[in-house]
PDB file of C-alpha atoms in Angstrom:
ATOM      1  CA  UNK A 363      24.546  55.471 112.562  1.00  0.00           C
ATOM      2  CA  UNK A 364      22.086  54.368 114.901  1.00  0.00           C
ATOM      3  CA  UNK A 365      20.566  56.997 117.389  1.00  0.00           C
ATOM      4  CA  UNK A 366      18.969  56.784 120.767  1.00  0.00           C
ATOM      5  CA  UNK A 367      16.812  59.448 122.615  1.00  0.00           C
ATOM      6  CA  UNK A 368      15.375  59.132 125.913  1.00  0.00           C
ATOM      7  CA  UNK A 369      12.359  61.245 126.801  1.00  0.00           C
ATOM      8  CA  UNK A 370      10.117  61.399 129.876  1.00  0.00           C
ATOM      9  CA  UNK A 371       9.693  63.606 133.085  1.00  0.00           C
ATOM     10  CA  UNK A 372      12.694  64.414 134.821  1.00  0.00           C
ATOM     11  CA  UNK A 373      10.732  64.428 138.590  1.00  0.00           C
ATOM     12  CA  UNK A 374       8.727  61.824 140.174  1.00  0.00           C
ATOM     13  CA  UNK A 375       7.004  61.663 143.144  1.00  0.00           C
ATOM     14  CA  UNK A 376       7.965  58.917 145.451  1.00  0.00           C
ATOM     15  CA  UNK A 377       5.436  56.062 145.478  1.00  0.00           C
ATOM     16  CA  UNK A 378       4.593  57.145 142.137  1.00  0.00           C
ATOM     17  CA  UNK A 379       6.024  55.538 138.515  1.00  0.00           C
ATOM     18  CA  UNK A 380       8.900  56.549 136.305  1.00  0.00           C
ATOM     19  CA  UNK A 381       8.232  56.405 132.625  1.00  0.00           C
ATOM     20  CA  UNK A 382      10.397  56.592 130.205  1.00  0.00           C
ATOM     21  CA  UNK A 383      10.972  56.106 126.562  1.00  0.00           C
ATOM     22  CA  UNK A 384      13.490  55.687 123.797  1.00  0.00           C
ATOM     23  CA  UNK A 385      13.427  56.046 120.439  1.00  0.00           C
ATOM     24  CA  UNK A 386      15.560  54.759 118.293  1.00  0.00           C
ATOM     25  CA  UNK A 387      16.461  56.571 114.616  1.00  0.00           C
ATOM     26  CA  UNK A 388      18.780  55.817 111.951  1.00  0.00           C
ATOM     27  CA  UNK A 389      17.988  52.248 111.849  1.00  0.00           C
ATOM     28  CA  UNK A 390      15.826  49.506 112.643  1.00  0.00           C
ATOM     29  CA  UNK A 391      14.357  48.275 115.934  1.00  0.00           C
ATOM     30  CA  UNK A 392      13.715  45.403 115.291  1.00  0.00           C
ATOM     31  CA  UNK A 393      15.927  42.317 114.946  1.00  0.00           C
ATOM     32  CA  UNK A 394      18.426  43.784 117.849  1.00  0.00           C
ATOM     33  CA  UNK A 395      17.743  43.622 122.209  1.00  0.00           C
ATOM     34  CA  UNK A 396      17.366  47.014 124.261  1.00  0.00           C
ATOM     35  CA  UNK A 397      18.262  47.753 127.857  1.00  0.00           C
ATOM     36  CA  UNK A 398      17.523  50.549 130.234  1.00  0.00           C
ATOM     37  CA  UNK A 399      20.676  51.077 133.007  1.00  0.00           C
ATOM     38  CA  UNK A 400      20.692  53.641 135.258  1.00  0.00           C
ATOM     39  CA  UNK A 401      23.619  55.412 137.236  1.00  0.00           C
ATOM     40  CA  UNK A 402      23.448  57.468 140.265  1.00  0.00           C
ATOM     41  CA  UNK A 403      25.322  60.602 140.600  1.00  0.00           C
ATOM     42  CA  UNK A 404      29.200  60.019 141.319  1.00  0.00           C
ATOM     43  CA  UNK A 405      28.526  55.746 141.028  1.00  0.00           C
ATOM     44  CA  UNK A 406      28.188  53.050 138.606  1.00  0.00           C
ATOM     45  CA  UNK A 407      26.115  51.920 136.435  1.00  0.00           C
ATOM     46  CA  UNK A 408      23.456  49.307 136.756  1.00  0.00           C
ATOM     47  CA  UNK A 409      21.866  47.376 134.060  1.00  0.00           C
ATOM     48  CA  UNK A 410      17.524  47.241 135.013  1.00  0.00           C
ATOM     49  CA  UNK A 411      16.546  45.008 131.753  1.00  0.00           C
ATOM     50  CA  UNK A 412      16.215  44.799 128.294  1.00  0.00           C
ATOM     51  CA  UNK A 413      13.174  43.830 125.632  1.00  0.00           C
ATOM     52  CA  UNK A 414      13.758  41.735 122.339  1.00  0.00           C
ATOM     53  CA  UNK A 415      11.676  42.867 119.378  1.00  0.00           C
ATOM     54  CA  UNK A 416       9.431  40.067 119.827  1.00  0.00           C
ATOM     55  CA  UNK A 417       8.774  41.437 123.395  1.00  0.00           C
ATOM     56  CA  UNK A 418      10.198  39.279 125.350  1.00  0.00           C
ATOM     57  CA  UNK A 419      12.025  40.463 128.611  1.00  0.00           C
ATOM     58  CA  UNK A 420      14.858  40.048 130.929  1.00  0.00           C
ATOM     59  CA  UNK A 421      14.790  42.243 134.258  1.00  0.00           C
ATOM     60  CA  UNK A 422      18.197  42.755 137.153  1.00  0.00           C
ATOM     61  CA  UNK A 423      16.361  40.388 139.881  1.00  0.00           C
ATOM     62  CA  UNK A 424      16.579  42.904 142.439  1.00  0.00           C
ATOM     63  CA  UNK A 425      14.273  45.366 140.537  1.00  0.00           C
ATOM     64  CA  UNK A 426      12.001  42.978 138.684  1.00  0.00           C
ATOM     65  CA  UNK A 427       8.920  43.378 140.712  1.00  0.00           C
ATOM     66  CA  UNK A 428       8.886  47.088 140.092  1.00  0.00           C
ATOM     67  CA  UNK A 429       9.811  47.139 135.832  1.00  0.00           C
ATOM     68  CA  UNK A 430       7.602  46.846 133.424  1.00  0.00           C
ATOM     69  CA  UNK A 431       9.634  47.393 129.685  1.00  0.00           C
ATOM     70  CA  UNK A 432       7.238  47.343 126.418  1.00  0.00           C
ATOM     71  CA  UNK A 433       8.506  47.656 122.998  1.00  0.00           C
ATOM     72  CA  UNK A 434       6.745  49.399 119.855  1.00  0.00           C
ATOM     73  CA  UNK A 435       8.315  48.586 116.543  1.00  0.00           C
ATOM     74  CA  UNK A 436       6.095  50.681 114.507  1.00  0.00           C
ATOM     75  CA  UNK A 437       7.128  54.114 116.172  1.00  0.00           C
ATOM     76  CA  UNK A 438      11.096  52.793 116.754  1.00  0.00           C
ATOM     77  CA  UNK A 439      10.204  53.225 119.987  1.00  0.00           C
ATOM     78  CA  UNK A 440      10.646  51.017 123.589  1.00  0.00           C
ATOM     79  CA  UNK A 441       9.326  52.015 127.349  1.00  0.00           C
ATOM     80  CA  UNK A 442      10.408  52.065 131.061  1.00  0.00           C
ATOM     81  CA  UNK A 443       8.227  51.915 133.821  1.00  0.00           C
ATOM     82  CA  UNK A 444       9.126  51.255 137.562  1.00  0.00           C
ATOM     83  CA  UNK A 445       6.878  51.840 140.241  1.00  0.00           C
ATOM     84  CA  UNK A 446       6.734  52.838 144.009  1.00  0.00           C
ATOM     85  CA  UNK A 447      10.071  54.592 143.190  1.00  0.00           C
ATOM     86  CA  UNK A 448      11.891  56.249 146.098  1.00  0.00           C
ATOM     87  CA  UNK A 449      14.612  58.604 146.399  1.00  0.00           C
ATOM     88  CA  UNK A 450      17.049  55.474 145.797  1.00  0.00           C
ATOM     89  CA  UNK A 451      16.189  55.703 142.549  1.00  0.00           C
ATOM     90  CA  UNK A 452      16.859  59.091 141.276  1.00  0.00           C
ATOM     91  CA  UNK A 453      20.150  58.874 138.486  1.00  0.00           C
ATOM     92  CA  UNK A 454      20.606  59.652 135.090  1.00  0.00           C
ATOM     93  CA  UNK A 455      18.916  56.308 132.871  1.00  0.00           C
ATOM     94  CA  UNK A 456      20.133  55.413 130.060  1.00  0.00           C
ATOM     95  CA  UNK A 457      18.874  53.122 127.016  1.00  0.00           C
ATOM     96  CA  UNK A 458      21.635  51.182 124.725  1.00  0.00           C
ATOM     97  CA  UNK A 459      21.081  48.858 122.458  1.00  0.00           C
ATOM     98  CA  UNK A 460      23.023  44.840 122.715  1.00  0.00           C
ATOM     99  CA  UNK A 461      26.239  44.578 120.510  1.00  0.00           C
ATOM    100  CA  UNK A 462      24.848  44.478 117.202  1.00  0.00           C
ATOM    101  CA  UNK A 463      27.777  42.296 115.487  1.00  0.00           C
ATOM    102  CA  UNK A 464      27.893  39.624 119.060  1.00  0.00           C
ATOM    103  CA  UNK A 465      26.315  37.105 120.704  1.00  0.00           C
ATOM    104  CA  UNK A 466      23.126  37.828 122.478  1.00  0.00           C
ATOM    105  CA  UNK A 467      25.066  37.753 125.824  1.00  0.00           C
ATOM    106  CA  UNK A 468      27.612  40.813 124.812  1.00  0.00           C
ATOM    107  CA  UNK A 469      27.034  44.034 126.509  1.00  0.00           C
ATOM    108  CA  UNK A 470      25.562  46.891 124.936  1.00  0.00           C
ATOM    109  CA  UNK A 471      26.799  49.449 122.254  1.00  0.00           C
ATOM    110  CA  UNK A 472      24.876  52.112 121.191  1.00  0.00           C
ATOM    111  CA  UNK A 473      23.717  54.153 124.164  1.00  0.00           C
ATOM    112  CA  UNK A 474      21.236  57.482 124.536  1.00  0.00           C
ATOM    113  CA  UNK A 475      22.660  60.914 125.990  1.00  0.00           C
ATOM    114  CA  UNK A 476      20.562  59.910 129.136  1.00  0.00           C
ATOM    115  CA  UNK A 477      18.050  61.625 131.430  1.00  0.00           C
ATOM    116  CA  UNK A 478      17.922  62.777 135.084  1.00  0.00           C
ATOM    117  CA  UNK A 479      15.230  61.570 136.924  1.00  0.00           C
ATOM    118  CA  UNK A 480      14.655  63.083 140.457  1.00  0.00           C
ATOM    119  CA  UNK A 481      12.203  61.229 143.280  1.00  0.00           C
ATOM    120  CA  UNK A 482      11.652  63.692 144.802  1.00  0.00           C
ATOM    121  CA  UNK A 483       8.004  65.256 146.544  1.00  0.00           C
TER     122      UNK A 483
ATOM    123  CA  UNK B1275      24.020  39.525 141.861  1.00  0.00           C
ATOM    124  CA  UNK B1276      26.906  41.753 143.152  1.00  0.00           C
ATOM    125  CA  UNK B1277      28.747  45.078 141.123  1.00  0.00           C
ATOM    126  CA  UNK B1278      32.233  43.524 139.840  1.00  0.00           C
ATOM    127  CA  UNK B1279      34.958  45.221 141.498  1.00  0.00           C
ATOM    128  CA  UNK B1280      37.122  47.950 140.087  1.00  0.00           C
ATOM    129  CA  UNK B1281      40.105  50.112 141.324  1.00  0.00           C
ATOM    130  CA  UNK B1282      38.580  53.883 142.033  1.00  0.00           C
ATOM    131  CA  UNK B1283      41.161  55.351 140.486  1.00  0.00           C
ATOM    132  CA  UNK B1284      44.289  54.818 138.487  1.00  0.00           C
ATOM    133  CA  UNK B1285      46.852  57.531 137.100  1.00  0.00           C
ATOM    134  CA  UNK B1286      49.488  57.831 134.426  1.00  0.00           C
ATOM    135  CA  UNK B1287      51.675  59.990 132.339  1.00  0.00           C
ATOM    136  CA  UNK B1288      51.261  60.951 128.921  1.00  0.00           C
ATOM    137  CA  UNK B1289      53.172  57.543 126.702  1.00  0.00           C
ATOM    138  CA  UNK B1290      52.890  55.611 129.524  1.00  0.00           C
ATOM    139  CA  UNK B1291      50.683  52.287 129.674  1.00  0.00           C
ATOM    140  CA  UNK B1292      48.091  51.617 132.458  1.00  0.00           C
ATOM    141  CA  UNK B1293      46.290  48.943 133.327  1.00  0.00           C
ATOM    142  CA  UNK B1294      42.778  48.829 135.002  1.00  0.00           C
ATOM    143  CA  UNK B1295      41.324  45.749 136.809  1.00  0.00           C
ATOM    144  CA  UNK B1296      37.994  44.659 137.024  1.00  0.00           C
ATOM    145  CA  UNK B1297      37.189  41.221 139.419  1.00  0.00           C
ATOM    146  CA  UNK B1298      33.655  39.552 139.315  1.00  0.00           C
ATOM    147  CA  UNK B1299      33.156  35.458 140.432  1.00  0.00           C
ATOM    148  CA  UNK B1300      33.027  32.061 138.335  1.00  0.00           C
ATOM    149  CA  UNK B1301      29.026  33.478 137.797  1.00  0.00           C
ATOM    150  CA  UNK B1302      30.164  36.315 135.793  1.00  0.00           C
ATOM    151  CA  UNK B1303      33.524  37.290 134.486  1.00  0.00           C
ATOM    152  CA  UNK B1304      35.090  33.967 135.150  1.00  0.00           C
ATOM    153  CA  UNK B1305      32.069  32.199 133.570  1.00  0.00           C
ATOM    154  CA  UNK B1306      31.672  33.755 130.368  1.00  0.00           C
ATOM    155  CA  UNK B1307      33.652  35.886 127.815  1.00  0.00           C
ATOM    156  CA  UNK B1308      31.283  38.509 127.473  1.00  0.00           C
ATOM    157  CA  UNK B1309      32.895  41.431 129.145  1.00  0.00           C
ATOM    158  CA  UNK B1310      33.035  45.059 127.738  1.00  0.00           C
ATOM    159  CA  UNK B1311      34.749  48.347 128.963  1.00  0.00           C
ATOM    160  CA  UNK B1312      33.392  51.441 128.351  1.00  0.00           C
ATOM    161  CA  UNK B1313      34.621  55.251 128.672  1.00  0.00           C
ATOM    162  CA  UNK B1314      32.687  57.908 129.933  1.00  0.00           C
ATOM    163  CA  UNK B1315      34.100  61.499 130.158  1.00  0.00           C
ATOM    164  CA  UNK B1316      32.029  63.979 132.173  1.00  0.00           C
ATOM    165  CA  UNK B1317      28.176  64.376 131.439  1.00  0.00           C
ATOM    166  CA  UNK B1318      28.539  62.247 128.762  1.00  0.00           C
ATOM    167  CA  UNK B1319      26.884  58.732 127.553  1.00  0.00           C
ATOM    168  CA  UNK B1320      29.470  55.969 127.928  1.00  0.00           C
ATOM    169  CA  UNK B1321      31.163  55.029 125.033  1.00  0.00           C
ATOM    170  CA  UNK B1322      32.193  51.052 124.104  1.00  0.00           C
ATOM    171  CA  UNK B1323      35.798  50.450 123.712  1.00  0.00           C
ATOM    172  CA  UNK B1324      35.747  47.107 124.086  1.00  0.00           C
ATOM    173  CA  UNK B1325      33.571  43.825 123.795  1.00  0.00           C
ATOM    174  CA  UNK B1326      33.847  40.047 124.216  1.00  0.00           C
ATOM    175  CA  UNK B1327      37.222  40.727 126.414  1.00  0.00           C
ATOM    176  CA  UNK B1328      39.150  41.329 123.841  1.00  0.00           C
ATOM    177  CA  UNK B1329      37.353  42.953 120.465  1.00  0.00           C
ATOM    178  CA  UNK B1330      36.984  46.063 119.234  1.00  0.00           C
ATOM    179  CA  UNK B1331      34.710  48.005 117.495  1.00  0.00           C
ATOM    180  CA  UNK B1332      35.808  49.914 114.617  1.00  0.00           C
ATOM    181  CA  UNK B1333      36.884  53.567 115.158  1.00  0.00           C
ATOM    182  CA  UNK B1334      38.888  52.688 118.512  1.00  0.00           C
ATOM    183  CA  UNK B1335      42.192  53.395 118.524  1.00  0.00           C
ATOM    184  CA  UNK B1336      44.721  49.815 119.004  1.00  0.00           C
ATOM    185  CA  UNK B1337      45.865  51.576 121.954  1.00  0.00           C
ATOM    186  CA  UNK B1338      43.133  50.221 123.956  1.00  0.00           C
ATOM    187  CA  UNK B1339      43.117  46.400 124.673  1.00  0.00           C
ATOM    188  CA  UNK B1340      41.303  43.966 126.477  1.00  0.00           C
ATOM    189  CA  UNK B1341      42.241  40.739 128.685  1.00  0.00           C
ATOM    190  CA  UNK B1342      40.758  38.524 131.363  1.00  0.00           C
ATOM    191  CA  UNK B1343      42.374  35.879 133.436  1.00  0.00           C
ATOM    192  CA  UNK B1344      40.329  33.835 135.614  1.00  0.00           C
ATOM    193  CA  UNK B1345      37.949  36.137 137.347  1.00  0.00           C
ATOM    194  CA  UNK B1346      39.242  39.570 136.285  1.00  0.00           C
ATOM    195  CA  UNK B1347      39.258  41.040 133.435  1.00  0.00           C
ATOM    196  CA  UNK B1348      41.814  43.706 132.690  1.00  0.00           C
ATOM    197  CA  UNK B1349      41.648  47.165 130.448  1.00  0.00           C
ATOM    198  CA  UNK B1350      44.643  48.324 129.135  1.00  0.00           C
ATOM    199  CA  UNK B1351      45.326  51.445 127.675  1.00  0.00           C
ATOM    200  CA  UNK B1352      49.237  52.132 126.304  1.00  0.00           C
ATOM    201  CA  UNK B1353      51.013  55.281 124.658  1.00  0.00           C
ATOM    202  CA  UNK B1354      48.451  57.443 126.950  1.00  0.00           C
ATOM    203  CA  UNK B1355      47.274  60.662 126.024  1.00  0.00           C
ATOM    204  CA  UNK B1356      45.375  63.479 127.836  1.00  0.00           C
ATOM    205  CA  UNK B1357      42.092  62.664 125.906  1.00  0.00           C
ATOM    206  CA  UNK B1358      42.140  59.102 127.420  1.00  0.00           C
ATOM    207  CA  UNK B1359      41.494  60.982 130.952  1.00  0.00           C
ATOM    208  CA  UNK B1360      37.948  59.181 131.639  1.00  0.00           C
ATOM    209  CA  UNK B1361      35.676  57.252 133.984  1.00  0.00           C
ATOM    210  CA  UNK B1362      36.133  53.909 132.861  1.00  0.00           C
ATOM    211  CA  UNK B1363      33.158  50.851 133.706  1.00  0.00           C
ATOM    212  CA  UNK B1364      33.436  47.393 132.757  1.00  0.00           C
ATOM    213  CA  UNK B1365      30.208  45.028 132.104  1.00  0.00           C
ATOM    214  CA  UNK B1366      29.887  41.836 131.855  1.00  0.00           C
ATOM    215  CA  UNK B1367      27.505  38.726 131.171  1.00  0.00           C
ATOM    216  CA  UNK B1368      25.916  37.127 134.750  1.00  0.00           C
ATOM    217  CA  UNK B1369      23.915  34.551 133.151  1.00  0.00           C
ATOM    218  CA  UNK B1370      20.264  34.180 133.174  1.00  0.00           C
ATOM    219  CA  UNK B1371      20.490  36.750 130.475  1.00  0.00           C
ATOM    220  CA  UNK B1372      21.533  39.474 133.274  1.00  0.00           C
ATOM    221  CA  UNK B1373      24.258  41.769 133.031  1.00  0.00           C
ATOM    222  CA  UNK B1374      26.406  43.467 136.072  1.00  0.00           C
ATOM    223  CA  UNK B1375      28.581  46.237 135.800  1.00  0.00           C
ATOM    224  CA  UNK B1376      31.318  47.232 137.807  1.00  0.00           C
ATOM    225  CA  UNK B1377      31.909  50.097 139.986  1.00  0.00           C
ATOM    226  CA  UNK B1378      33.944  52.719 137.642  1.00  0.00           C
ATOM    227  CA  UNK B1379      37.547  53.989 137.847  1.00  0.00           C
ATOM    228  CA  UNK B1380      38.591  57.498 137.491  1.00  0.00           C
ATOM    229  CA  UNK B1381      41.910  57.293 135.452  1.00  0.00           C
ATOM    230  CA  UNK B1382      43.742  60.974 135.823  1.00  0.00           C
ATOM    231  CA  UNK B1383      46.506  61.698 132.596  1.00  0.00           C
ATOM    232  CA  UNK B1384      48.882  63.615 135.137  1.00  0.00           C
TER     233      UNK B1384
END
């Protein structure tokens, strides 16, 4: 079954970026779409983007001029970065991978454990 | 692109059957049937319960179905049992390839 592992610091400094990454095990990367969403403690969750294999990208408008994703299908691996982060954007971020046996529009399926990340001087 | 709107919290007792809403626009939920629920117990990753509206992925009880009419889509959950106590978040397609979730509801197994 298909496994997902975020990794990255868990404190930022505002102004500075958040960078993340997930890596996949137990199956392929390729071939499938990956998102990052994020929830803050005690709300809901918002989706930030997601990367096809062939590295294309999709980003949530209101965060697209701060997210940079990247893929790397020879390490099962894809990447986060937002910049000039603030304290609004401390929560736990997730990755998930889209609904494997759906259209490309279906929501996601597999998702990592998820990681804290605190703004935070 | 707004967060669809769910109940914050719902409650039933065990074998009872609840039902939990979750309302978007004609530019998401009503526009598409690509809507998924998803349960998420304390500290934990949410899990998928339910995709497309109505499908489910294997290893999900039939307990838990899915529904939309219009602009809300609807999670229900019959013959309840303690375990089923959860966050629950619905998602759904916004076009654009964009996604929106909603805003979570606590359901409490009294």
């Amino acid at each position: 079954q298909v496994q997902l592992q975020e990794s990255g610091p868990g404190l930022v400094k505002p102004s500075e970026t958040l960078s993340l990454t997930c890596t996949v095990s137990g199956g392929s990367i390729s071939g499938y779409s990956w998102s990052w969403i994020r929830q803050p403690a005690g709300k809901g969750l918002e989706w930030i983007g997601r990367i096809y294999t062939s590295g294309s990208t999709d980003y949530n408008p209101s965060l697209k001029s701060r997210v940079t994703m990247s893929i790397d299908t020879s390490k099962n691996q894809f990447s986060l970065k937002l910049n000039s982060v603030t304290a609004a954007d401390t929560a736990v971020y997730y990755c998930a991978r889209g609904v494997a046996a759906a259209s490309t529009k279906s929501c996601f399926d597999f998702w990592g454990q998820g990681t804290l990340v605190t703004v935070s001087s | 692109q707004s967060a669809l709107t769910q109940p914050h919290s719902v409650s039933g007792s065990p074998g009872q059957s609840v039902t939990i809403s979750c309302t978007g626009t004609g530019s998401d939920v009503g526009g598409y049937n690509y809507v998924a629920w998803y349960q998420q117990h304390p500290g934990k990753a949410p899990k998928l319960m339910i995709y497309d509206v109505s499908k489910r992925p294997s290893g999900v009880p039939d307990r838990f179905s899915g529904s939309k009419s219009g602009n809300t889509a609807s999670l229900t959950i019959s013959g309840l049992q303690a375990e089923d106590e959860a966050d629950y978040h619905c998602c759904s397609y916004a076009g654009s390839y964009t996604w929106v979730f909603g805003g979570g509801t606590k359901l409490t197994v009294l």
